[in-house]
Every structure is written in structure tokens, then in C-alpha cells.
PDB file of C-alpha atoms in Angstrom:
ATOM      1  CA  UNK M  10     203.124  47.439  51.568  1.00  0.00           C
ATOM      2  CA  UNK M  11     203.327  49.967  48.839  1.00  0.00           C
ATOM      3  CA  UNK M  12     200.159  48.009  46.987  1.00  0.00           C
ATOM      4  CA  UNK M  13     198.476  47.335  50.026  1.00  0.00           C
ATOM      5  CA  UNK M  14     198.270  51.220  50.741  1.00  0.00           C
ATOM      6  CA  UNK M  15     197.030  51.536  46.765  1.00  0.00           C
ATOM      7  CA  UNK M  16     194.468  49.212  47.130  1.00  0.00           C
ATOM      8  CA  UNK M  17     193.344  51.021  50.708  1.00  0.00           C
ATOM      9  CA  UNK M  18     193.354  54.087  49.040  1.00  0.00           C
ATOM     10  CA  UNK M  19     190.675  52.889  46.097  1.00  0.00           C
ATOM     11  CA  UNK M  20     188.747  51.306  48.705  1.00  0.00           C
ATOM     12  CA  UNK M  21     188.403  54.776  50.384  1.00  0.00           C
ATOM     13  CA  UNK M  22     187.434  56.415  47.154  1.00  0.00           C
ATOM     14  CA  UNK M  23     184.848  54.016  46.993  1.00  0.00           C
ATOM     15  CA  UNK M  24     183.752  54.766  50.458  1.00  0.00           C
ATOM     16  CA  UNK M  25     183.978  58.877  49.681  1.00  0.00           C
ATOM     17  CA  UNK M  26     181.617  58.555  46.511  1.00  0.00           C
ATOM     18  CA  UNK M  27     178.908  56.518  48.126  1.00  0.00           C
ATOM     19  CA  UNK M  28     178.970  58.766  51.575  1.00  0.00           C
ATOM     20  CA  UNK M  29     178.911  61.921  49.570  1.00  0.00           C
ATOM     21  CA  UNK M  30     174.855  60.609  48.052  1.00  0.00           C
ATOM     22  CA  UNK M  31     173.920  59.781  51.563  1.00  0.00           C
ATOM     23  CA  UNK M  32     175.312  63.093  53.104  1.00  0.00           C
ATOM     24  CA  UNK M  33     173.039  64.724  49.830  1.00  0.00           C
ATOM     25  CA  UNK M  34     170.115  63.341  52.212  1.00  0.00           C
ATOM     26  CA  UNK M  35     170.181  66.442  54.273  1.00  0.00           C
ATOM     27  CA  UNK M  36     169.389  67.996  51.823  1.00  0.00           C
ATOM     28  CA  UNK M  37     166.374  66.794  50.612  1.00  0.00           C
ATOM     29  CA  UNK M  38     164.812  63.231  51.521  1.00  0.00           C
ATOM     30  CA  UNK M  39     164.617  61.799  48.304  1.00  0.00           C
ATOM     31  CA  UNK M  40     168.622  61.746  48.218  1.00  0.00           C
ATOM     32  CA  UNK M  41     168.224  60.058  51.610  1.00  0.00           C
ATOM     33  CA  UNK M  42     165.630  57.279  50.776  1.00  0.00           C
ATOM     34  CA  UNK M  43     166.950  56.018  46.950  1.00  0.00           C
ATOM     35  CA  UNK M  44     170.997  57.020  47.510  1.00  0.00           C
ATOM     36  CA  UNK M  45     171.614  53.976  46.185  1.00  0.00           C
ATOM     37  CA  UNK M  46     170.820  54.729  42.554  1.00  0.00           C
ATOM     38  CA  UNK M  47     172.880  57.654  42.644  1.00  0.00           C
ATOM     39  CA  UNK M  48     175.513  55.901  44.411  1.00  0.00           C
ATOM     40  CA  UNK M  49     175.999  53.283  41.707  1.00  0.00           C
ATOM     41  CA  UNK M  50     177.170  56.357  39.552  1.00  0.00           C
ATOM     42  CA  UNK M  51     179.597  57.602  41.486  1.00  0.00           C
ATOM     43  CA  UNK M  52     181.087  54.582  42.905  1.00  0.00           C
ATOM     44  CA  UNK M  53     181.311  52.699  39.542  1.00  0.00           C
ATOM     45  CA  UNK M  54     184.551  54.016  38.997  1.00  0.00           C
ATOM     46  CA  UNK M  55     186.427  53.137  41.841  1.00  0.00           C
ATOM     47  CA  UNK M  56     185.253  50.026  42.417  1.00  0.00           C
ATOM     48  CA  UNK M  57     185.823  49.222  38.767  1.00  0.00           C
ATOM     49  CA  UNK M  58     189.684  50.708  39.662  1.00  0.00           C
ATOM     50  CA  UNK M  59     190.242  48.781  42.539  1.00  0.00           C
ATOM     51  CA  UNK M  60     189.686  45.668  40.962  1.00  0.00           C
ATOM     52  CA  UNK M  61     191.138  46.121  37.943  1.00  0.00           C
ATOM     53  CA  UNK M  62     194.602  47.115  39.553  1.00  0.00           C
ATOM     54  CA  UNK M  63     193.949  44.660  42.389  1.00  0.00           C
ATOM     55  CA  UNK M  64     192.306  40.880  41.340  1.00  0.00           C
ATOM     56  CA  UNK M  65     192.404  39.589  44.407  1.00  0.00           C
ATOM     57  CA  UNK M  66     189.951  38.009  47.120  1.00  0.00           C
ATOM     58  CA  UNK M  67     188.407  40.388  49.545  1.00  0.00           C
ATOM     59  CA  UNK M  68     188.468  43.800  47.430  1.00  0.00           C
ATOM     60  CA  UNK M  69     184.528  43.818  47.380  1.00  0.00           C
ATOM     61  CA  UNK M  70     184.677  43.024  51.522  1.00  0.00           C
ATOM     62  CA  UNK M  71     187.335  45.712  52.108  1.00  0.00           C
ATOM     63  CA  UNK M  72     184.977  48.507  50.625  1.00  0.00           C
ATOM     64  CA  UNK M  73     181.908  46.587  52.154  1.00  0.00           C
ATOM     65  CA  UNK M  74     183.690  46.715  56.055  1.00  0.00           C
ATOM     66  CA  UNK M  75     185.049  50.479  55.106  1.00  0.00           C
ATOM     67  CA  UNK M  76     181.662  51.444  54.189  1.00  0.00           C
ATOM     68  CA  UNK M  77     180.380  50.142  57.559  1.00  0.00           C
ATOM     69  CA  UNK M  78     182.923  51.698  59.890  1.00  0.00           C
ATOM     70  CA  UNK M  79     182.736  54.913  58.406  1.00  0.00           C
ATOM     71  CA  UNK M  80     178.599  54.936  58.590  1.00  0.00           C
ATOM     72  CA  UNK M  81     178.723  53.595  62.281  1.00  0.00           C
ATOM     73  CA  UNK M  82     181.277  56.308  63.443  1.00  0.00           C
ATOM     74  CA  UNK M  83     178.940  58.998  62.204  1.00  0.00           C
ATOM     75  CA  UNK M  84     175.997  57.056  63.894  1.00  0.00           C
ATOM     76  CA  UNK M  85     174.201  56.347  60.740  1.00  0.00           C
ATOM     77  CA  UNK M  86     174.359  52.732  60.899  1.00  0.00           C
ATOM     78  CA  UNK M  87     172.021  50.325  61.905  1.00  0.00           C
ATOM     79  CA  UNK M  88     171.065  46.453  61.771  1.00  0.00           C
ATOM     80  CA  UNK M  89     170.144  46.459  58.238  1.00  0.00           C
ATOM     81  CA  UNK M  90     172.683  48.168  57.073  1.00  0.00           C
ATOM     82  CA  UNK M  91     175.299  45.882  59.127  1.00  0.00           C
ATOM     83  CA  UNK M  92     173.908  42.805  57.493  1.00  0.00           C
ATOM     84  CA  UNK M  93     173.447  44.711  54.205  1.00  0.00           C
ATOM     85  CA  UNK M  94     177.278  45.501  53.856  1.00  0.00           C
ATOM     86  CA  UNK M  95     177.761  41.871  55.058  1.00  0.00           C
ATOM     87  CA  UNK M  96     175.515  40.340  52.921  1.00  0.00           C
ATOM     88  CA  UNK M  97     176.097  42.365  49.235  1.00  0.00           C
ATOM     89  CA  UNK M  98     180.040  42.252  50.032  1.00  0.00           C
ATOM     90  CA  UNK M  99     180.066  38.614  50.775  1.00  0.00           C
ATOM     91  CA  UNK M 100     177.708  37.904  47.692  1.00  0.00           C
ATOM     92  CA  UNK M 101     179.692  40.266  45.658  1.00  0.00           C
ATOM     93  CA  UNK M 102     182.798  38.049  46.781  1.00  0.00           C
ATOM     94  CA  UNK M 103     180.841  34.837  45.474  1.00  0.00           C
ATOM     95  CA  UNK M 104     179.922  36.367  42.296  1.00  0.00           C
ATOM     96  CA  UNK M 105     183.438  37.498  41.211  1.00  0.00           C
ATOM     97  CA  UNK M 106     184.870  34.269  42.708  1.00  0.00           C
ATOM     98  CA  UNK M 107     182.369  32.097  40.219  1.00  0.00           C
ATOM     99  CA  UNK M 108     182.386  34.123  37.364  1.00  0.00           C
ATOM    100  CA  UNK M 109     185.758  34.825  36.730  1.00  0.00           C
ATOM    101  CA  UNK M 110     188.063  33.559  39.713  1.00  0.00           C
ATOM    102  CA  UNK M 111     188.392  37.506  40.528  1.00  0.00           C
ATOM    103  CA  UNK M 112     189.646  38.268  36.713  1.00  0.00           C
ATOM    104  CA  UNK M 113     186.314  38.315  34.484  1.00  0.00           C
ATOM    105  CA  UNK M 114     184.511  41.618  33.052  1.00  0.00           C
ATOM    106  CA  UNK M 115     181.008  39.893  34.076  1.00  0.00           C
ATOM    107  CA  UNK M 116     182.155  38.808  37.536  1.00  0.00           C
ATOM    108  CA  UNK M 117     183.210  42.788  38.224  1.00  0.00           C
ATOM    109  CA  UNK M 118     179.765  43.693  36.827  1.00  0.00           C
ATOM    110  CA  UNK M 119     177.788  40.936  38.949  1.00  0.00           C
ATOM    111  CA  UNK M 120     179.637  42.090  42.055  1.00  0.00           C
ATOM    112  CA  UNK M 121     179.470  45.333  41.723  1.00  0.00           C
ATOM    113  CA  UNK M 122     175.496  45.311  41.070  1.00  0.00           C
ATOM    114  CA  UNK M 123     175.207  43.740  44.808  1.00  0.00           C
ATOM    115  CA  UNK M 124     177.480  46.387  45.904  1.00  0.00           C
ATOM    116  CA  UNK M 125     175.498  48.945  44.738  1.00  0.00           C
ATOM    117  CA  UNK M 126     172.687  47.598  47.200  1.00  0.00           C
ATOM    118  CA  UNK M 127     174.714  48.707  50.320  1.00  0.00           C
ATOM    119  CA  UNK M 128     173.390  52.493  50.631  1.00  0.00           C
ATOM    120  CA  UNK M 129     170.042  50.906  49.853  1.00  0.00           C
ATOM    121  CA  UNK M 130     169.928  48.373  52.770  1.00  0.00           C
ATOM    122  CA  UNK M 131     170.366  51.508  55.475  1.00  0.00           C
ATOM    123  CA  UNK M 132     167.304  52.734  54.481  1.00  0.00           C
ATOM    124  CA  UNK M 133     165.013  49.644  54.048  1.00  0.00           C
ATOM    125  CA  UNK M 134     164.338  50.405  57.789  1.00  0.00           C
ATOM    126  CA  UNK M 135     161.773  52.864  56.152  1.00  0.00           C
ATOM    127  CA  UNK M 136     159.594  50.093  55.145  1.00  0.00           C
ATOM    128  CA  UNK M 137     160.289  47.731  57.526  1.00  0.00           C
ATOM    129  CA  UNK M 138     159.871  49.387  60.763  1.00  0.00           C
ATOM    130  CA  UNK M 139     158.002  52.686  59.300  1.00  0.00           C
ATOM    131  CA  UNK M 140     156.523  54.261  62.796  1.00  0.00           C
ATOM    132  CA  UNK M 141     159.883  54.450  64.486  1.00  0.00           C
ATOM    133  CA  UNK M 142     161.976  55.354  61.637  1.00  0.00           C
ATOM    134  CA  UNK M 143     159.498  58.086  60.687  1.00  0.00           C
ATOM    135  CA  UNK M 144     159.795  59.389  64.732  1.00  0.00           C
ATOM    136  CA  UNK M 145     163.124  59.521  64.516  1.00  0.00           C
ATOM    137  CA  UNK M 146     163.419  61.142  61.562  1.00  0.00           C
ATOM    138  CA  UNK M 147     160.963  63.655  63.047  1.00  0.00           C
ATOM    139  CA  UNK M 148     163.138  64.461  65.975  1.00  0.00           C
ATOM    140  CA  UNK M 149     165.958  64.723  63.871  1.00  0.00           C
ATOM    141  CA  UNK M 150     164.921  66.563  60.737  1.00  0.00           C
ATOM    142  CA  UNK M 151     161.743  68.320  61.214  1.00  0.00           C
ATOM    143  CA  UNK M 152     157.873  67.607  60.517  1.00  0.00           C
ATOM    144  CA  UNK M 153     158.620  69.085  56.512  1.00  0.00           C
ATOM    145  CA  UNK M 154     161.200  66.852  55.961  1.00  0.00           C
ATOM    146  CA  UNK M 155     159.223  63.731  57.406  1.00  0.00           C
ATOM    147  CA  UNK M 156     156.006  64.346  55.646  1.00  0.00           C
ATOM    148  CA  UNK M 157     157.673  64.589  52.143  1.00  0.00           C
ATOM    149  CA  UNK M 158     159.918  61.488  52.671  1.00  0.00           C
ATOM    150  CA  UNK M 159     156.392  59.711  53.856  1.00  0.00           C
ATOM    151  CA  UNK M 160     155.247  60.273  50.351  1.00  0.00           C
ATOM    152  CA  UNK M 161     157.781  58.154  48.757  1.00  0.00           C
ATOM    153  CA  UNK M 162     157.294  55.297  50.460  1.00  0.00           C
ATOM    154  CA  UNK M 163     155.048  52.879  48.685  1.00  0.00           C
ATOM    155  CA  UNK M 164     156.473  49.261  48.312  1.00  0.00           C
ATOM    156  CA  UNK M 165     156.162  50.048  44.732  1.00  0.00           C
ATOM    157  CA  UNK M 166     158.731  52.488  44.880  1.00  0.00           C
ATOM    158  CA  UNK M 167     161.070  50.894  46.756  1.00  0.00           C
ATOM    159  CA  UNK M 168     160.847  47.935  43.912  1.00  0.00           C
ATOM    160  CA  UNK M 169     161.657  50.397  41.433  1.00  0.00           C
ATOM    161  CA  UNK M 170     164.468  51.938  43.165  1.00  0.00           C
ATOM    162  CA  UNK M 171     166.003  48.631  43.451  1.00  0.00           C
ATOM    163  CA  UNK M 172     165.320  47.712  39.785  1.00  0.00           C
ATOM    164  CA  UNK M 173     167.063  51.107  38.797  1.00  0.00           C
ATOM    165  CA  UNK M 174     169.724  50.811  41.071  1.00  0.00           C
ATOM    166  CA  UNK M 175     170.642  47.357  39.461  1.00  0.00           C
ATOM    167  CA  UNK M 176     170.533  48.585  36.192  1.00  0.00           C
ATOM    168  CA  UNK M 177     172.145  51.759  36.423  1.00  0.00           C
ATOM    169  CA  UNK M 178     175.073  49.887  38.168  1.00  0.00           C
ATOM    170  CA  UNK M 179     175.468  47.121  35.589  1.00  0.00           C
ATOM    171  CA  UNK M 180     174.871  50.100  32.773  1.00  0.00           C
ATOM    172  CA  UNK M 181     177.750  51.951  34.451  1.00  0.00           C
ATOM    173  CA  UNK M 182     179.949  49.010  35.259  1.00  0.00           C
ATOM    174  CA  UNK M 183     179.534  47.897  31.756  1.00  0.00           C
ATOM    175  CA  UNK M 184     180.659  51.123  30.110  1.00  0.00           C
ATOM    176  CA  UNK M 185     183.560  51.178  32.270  1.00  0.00           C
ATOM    177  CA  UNK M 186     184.719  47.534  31.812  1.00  0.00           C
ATOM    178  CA  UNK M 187     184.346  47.895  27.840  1.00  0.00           C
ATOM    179  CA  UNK M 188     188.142  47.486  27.647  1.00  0.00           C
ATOM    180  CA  UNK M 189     188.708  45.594  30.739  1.00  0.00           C
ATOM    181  CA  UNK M 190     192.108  44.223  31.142  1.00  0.00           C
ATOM    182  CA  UNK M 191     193.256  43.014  34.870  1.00  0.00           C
ATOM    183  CA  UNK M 192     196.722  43.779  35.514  1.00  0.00           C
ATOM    184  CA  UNK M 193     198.772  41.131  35.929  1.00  0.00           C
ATOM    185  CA  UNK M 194     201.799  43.496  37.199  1.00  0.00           C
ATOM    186  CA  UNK M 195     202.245  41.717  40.164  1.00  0.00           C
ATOM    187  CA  UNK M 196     202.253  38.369  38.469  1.00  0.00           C
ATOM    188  CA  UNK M 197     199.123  37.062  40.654  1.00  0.00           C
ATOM    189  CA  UNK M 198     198.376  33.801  40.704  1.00  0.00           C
ATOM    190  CA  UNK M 199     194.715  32.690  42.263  1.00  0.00           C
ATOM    191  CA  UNK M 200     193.927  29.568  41.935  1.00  0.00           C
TER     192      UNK M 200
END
């Protein structure tokens, strides 16, 4: 129970540091649009935590579903961001299942470069439905905030932001993971 509640506890910190970029979004829209990038800092270390002291299956889900509930309660989900935290958590699963059976410095990294495309999949509604995302972002936020976010919306940008977002989270990972040794305190055994 005791490492259950640990593990929970990581997971949330994981959660905290990626809501606290998308709650920077009220602030300014660029925050709002590319939190992803900024999210692979601050999450790197928790994530890299949590599955260090915990090398089991379903740590990348846990923060994936976490992530999700905590979004939808404060009505900022949607449909892409439901099949985003689906989608990156499951493929994170796969990646640190294959490259490592959940013990490996590059299946951590892997993984944790599709996590980092969570925050990112909320607002890829932008480009995909662009007239009512930018009216409801109108009603919500103001004409100001709308026409400056409109301005950082070419596909080109949104390329880049997800090039920069997967490199700043394997950078980060990386640097964290230098000395990466899973504990084996609980004498896991995965097979």
C-alpha cells in the first residue's frame, strides 16, 4: 500500500508540473498553444522519479489517465486530448516495454518523449478545427487574446513546436538519466 501511495504521489507531481504550463496560458497565448515544450521541462523530473523508484507496467498510463481526469474536471479537455493521453501513454508503455522491459535508460527517454506530446495534443484542435476553436476562444478570452494566438498558427510552427518539444524532452530526460540506476528495492521481477 505504502508504495502504491509513493508511486500515486509521483504520478501527481507529474500531473502538477504539466498543469502549471497550461494554467501559464491565461496568461498569454503562446503558453497556451506550445505548453508542451515547456512542459517537457518541468515534468522531466518526475516522470524520470517515478520510474526510477517504480519499474513497473503502467507508470507512463497512470500519469497519462491522471493527466486526463484532472484536465476534464476543469473542462479543458476535449477529443484530442482524450486520444492524445491515450495514445502517447499507451505508446510510451510500448516503448519502455521494448526497449528495456521497463528497466532501460533509453526506454525512459523514448517514453517519456511521447509523453511530452500530451499538453500538445489539447491544443492541435487549433489547427484542426481553427474557426470554432478560435470562437471559443473569443468568447472566453477576449478579441486581444484571439488575434495574437491567430498569429502563431502556421503549420510550420506547429512542426517546430513538436520538433522542440521532442528534443527538449529527450535533452532533459537524458541529463537526468546520466546515472540511471532502477531500484530493485522491492526485488521486482518482470518478465
Amino acid at each position: 500500500m505504502e508504495r502504491a501511495i509513493k508511486a500515486l504521489l509521483l504520478a501527481l507531481l507529474y500531473v502538477i508540473a504539466v498543469a502549471v504550463m497550461e494554467l501559464l496560458g491565461f496568461y498569454h497565448p503562446f503558453f497556451w498553444t506550445y505548453s508542451a515544450a515547456f512542459a517537457a521541462f518541468t515534468a522531466a523530473w518526475p516522470y524520470y522519479k517515478l520510474c526510477e523508484r517504480f519499474p513497473l507496467p503502467g507508470v507512463a498510463i497512470l500519469c497519462a489517465v491522471l493527466l486526463l481526469i484532472l484536465n476534464f474536471m476543469f473542462g479543458q479537455g476535449n477529443e484530442y486530448f482524450a486520444l492524445g493521453c491515450v495514445g502517447f501513454g499507451c505508446i510510451a508503455e510500448v516503448l519502455r516495454k521494448f526497449l528495456g522491459n521497463y528497466r532501460s535508460r533509453k526506454g525512459v527517454i523514448a517514453s517519456y518523449a511521447a509523453m511530452s506530446l500530451i499538453p500538445f495534443s489539447k491544443s492541435v484542435v487549433l489547427w484542426i478545427d481553427h474557426d470554432a476553436a478560435m470562437g471559443l476562444i473569443i468568447s472566453k478570452m477576449g478579441d486581444i487574446y484571439a488575434a495574437v494566438m491567430g498569429r502563431m498558427l502556421s503549420k510550420y510552427m506547429a512542426i517546430g513546436m513538436v520538433i522542440i518539444t521532442l528534443i527538449f524532452a529527450v535533452c532533459f530526460m537524458w541529463i537526468l538519466t546520466r546515472h540511471w540506476h532502477p531500484r530493485d528495492k522491492y526485488n521486482l521481477i518482470i518478465e
